Amino acid sequence: MSEQAAKNETGFSGRHPGLWAAAFAVAMCAIAYAEYRGFLGGWRSLPFVAAAALFLIPLTKAANNRQAAAGALSPATRRYNRRMLIWSFAYVLCLGTAMTVRNYLDPQGALLWAIAILPSLPMLFFVWALARYVVEEEDEYLRYRQTSAALVGLALVLLAGTLWGFLETFGVVPHVPAWWVVPVWAIGLGLGQMIMTSAERRADRA
């Protein structure tokens, strides 16, 4: 299927995945700003977060279409994209539940421990999905491409974490919670995929 055919067949899903990713990022930043200004907070934010998470559906479909147009949508890749969508919704759900319980029920003891751990549980599925993709992908180049992009994400996490850690140690910057690791890694993964796609296009033109 050509890229144009994919666009014609799927409508909005034929748009570039980066557009949907940008829409999701803008929506989440807007929600964060509204919470900072006191317009939202606690359970009031949940419907808006859930609505923003819906951008992940066309994002996944657009990614599938782009990969199909490039001949890079293997069955393993399709399953991986679907699992990433499941993980994303599970993470938003668990995080929203934990924040709501904390803000309105004032949990203590074991319940506080449970809701503190809850947003991390989808990460187990996330790591499993990554490992399963490496095992299930039969195309060696696609497997190499994905693992290379993942290494770019890992490099970004290591560099950003080390740099910020030393700046924080010397009192130059404020403390940042450790949960930032996953978003930064995801950004690095996307950058790695963009770099490899750009390199492939240059090679095709050469």
Short mmCIF file of C-alpha atoms in Angstrom, two decimals:
data_model
loop_
_atom_site.label_atom_id
_atom_site.label_comp_id
_atom_site.label_asym_id
_atom_site.label_seq_id
_atom_site.Cartn_x
_atom_site.Cartn_y
_atom_site.Cartn_z
CA MET A 1 0.00 0.00 0.00
CA SER A 2 1.41 3.40 -0.95
CA GLU A 3 1.54 6.30 1.50
CA GLN A 4 -1.07 8.22 -0.48
CA ALA A 5 -3.36 5.20 -0.55
CA ALA A 6 -2.99 4.84 3.19
CA LYS A 7 -4.02 8.46 3.64
CA ASN A 8 -7.02 8.12 1.35
CA GLU A 9 -8.18 4.93 3.03
CA THR A 10 -7.87 6.00 6.66
CA GLY A 11 -8.61 9.73 6.69
CA PHE A 12 -7.21 11.37 9.80
CA SER A 13 -5.21 8.24 10.57
CA GLY A 14 -3.21 8.87 7.42
CA ARG A 15 -1.72 12.01 8.88
CA HIS A 16 1.88 12.03 10.06
CA PRO A 17 2.21 10.39 13.50
CA GLY A 18 4.21 13.40 14.65
CA LEU A 19 1.11 15.58 14.32
CA TRP A 20 -0.86 13.36 16.69
CA ALA A 21 2.10 13.15 19.07
CA ALA A 22 2.33 16.94 19.07
CA ALA A 23 -1.43 17.24 19.69
CA PHE A 24 -1.14 14.87 22.65
CA ALA A 25 1.85 16.77 24.06
CA VAL A 26 0.10 20.15 23.67
CA ALA A 27 -3.04 18.81 25.36
CA MET A 28 -1.07 17.44 28.31
CA CYS A 29 0.88 20.69 28.67
CA ALA A 30 -2.38 22.65 28.64
CA ILE A 31 -3.78 20.41 31.38
CA ALA A 32 -0.60 20.83 33.44
CA TYR A 33 -0.82 24.61 33.05
CA ALA A 34 -4.48 24.60 34.07
CA GLU A 35 -3.59 22.60 37.17
CA TYR A 36 -0.75 25.00 37.95
CA ARG A 37 -3.14 27.97 37.73
CA GLY A 38 -5.69 26.18 39.89
CA PHE A 39 -8.35 25.77 37.20
CA LEU A 40 -8.06 21.99 37.38
CA GLY A 41 -6.82 19.47 39.89
CA GLY A 42 -7.56 16.04 41.29
CA TRP A 43 -10.62 14.34 39.85
CA ARG A 44 -11.49 17.42 37.77
CA SER A 45 -8.43 16.78 35.62
CA LEU A 46 -9.28 13.15 34.88
CA PRO A 47 -11.82 13.74 32.06
CA PHE A 48 -9.39 16.06 30.33
CA VAL A 49 -6.50 13.64 30.71
CA ALA A 50 -8.69 10.81 29.38
CA ALA A 51 -9.72 12.99 26.41
CA ALA A 52 -6.08 13.85 25.68
CA ALA A 53 -5.20 10.15 25.81
CA LEU A 54 -7.62 9.55 22.93
CA PHE A 55 -5.04 11.20 20.66
CA LEU A 56 -2.99 8.04 21.17
CA ILE A 57 -5.48 6.02 19.09
CA PRO A 58 -5.04 7.94 15.81
CA LEU A 59 -1.35 8.24 16.67
CA THR A 60 -1.04 4.45 16.70
CA LYS A 61 -3.11 4.08 13.51
CA ALA A 62 -1.06 6.75 11.75
CA ALA A 63 2.15 5.04 12.81
CA ASN A 64 0.85 1.75 11.42
CA ASN A 65 -0.07 3.43 8.14
CA ARG A 66 3.30 5.13 7.77
CA GLN A 67 5.11 1.89 8.51
CA ALA A 68 2.88 -0.01 6.09
CA ALA A 69 3.56 2.57 3.36
CA ALA A 70 7.29 2.11 3.95
CA GLY A 71 6.99 -1.69 3.93
CA ALA A 72 8.04 -1.85 7.56
CA LEU A 73 4.82 -3.01 9.24
CA SER A 74 5.52 -6.59 10.19
CA PRO A 75 3.05 -8.62 12.28
CA ALA A 76 5.40 -8.20 15.26
CA THR A 77 5.47 -4.43 14.76
CA ARG A 78 1.67 -4.27 14.61
CA ARG A 79 1.41 -6.23 17.86
CA TYR A 80 4.06 -4.01 19.45
CA ASN A 81 2.18 -0.83 18.49
CA ARG A 82 -1.04 -2.26 19.88
CA ARG A 83 0.67 -3.18 23.14
CA MET A 84 2.12 0.31 23.43
CA LEU A 85 -1.39 1.72 23.08
CA ILE A 86 -2.65 -0.60 25.83
CA TRP A 87 0.26 0.40 28.06
CA SER A 88 -0.38 4.11 27.52
CA PHE A 89 -4.04 3.87 28.51
CA ALA A 90 -3.20 1.66 31.49
CA TYR A 91 -0.60 4.17 32.67
CA VAL A 92 -3.03 7.11 32.40
CA LEU A 93 -5.74 5.13 34.22
CA CYS A 94 -3.46 3.99 37.04
CA LEU A 95 -1.91 7.43 37.48
CA GLY A 96 -5.30 9.15 37.54
CA THR A 97 -6.66 6.63 40.05
CA ALA A 98 -3.65 7.00 42.34
CA MET A 99 -3.72 10.80 42.27
CA THR A 100 -7.47 10.91 42.95
CA VAL A 101 -7.25 8.51 45.89
CA ARG A 102 -4.34 10.45 47.35
CA ASN A 103 -6.01 13.84 47.02
CA TYR A 104 -9.46 12.93 48.30
CA LEU A 105 -9.19 9.91 50.59
CA ASP A 106 -6.02 10.81 52.50
CA PRO A 107 -4.74 7.21 52.45
CA GLN A 108 -2.35 5.94 55.06
CA GLY A 109 -0.29 2.82 55.61
CA ALA A 110 -0.68 -0.03 53.16
CA LEU A 111 -3.18 1.85 50.96
CA LEU A 112 -0.73 4.72 50.52
CA TRP A 113 1.98 2.27 49.51
CA ALA A 114 -0.42 0.58 47.08
CA ILE A 115 -1.43 3.76 45.25
CA ALA A 116 2.19 4.95 45.18
CA ILE A 117 3.15 1.73 43.39
CA LEU A 118 0.05 1.58 41.16
CA PRO A 119 1.27 3.92 38.36
CA SER A 120 4.44 1.86 38.07
CA LEU A 121 2.64 -1.43 37.41
CA PRO A 122 1.95 -0.74 33.70
CA MET A 123 5.73 -0.43 33.32
CA LEU A 124 5.97 -4.19 33.81
CA PHE A 125 3.79 -4.64 30.73
CA PHE A 126 5.81 -1.98 28.91
CA VAL A 127 9.10 -3.79 29.51
CA TRP A 128 7.51 -7.12 28.59
CA ALA A 129 6.19 -5.64 25.33
CA LEU A 130 9.65 -4.41 24.39
CA ALA A 131 11.18 -7.79 25.14
CA ARG A 132 8.44 -9.63 23.22
CA TYR A 133 8.99 -7.47 20.16
CA VAL A 134 12.68 -8.38 20.03
CA VAL A 135 11.75 -12.07 20.33
CA GLU A 136 8.84 -12.01 17.88
CA GLU A 137 10.31 -9.80 15.15
CA GLU A 138 11.58 -12.07 12.35
CA ASP A 139 12.87 -9.26 10.14
CA GLU A 140 16.44 -8.66 11.24
CA TYR A 141 16.58 -5.11 9.90
CA LEU A 142 13.37 -4.06 11.65
CA ARG A 143 14.65 -5.59 14.87
CA TYR A 144 17.94 -3.74 14.44
CA ARG A 145 16.08 -0.51 13.72
CA GLN A 146 13.92 -0.74 16.84
CA THR A 147 16.75 -1.72 19.17
CA SER A 148 18.92 1.08 17.79
CA ALA A 149 16.17 3.62 18.44
CA ALA A 150 15.74 2.21 21.95
CA LEU A 151 19.46 2.69 22.56
CA VAL A 152 19.14 6.33 21.52
CA GLY A 153 16.42 6.68 24.15
CA LEU A 154 18.65 5.00 26.72
CA ALA A 155 21.54 7.32 25.84
CA LEU A 156 19.30 10.36 26.27
CA VAL A 157 18.13 9.14 29.69
CA LEU A 158 21.70 8.49 30.85
CA LEU A 159 22.96 11.85 29.63
CA ALA A 160 20.01 13.87 30.92
CA GLY A 161 19.94 12.04 34.25
CA THR A 162 23.66 12.41 34.86
CA LEU A 163 23.74 16.08 33.83
CA TRP A 164 20.68 17.06 35.85
CA GLY A 165 21.85 14.99 38.81
CA PHE A 166 25.14 16.86 39.06
CA LEU A 167 23.44 20.23 38.53
CA GLU A 168 21.02 19.33 41.31
CA THR A 169 23.85 18.18 43.59
CA PHE A 170 25.55 21.56 43.21
CA GLY A 171 22.29 23.42 43.82
CA VAL A 172 22.00 24.92 40.34
CA VAL A 173 18.63 23.39 39.42
CA PRO A 174 15.63 22.14 41.44
CA HIS A 175 14.88 18.51 42.24
CA VAL A 176 13.03 16.54 39.56
CA PRO A 177 11.08 13.33 40.42
CA ALA A 178 12.54 10.12 39.03
CA TRP A 179 9.40 9.24 37.05
CA TRP A 180 10.67 11.60 34.31
CA VAL A 181 12.82 8.69 33.07
CA VAL A 182 10.04 7.09 30.98
CA PRO A 183 8.93 10.26 29.14
CA VAL A 184 12.55 11.18 28.36
CA TRP A 185 13.26 7.65 27.12
CA ALA A 186 10.14 7.78 24.92
CA ILE A 187 11.31 11.10 23.46
CA GLY A 188 14.70 9.55 22.76
CA LEU A 189 13.03 6.53 21.12
CA GLY A 190 11.11 8.83 18.82
CA LEU A 191 14.24 10.83 18.01
CA GLY A 192 16.11 7.61 17.25
CA GLN A 193 13.41 6.49 14.84
CA MET A 194 13.41 9.91 13.16
CA ILE A 195 17.19 9.82 12.78
CA MET A 196 17.12 6.38 11.20
CA THR A 197 14.26 7.34 8.86
CA SER A 198 16.17 10.44 7.77
CA ALA A 199 19.30 8.37 7.16
CA GLU A 200 17.32 5.86 5.09
CA ARG A 201 15.86 8.64 2.94
CA ARG A 202 19.31 10.11 2.33
CA ALA A 203 20.59 6.67 1.36
CA ASP A 204 17.67 6.20 -1.06
CA ARG A 205 18.40 9.53 -2.75
CA ALA A 206 22.11 8.79 -3.05
#
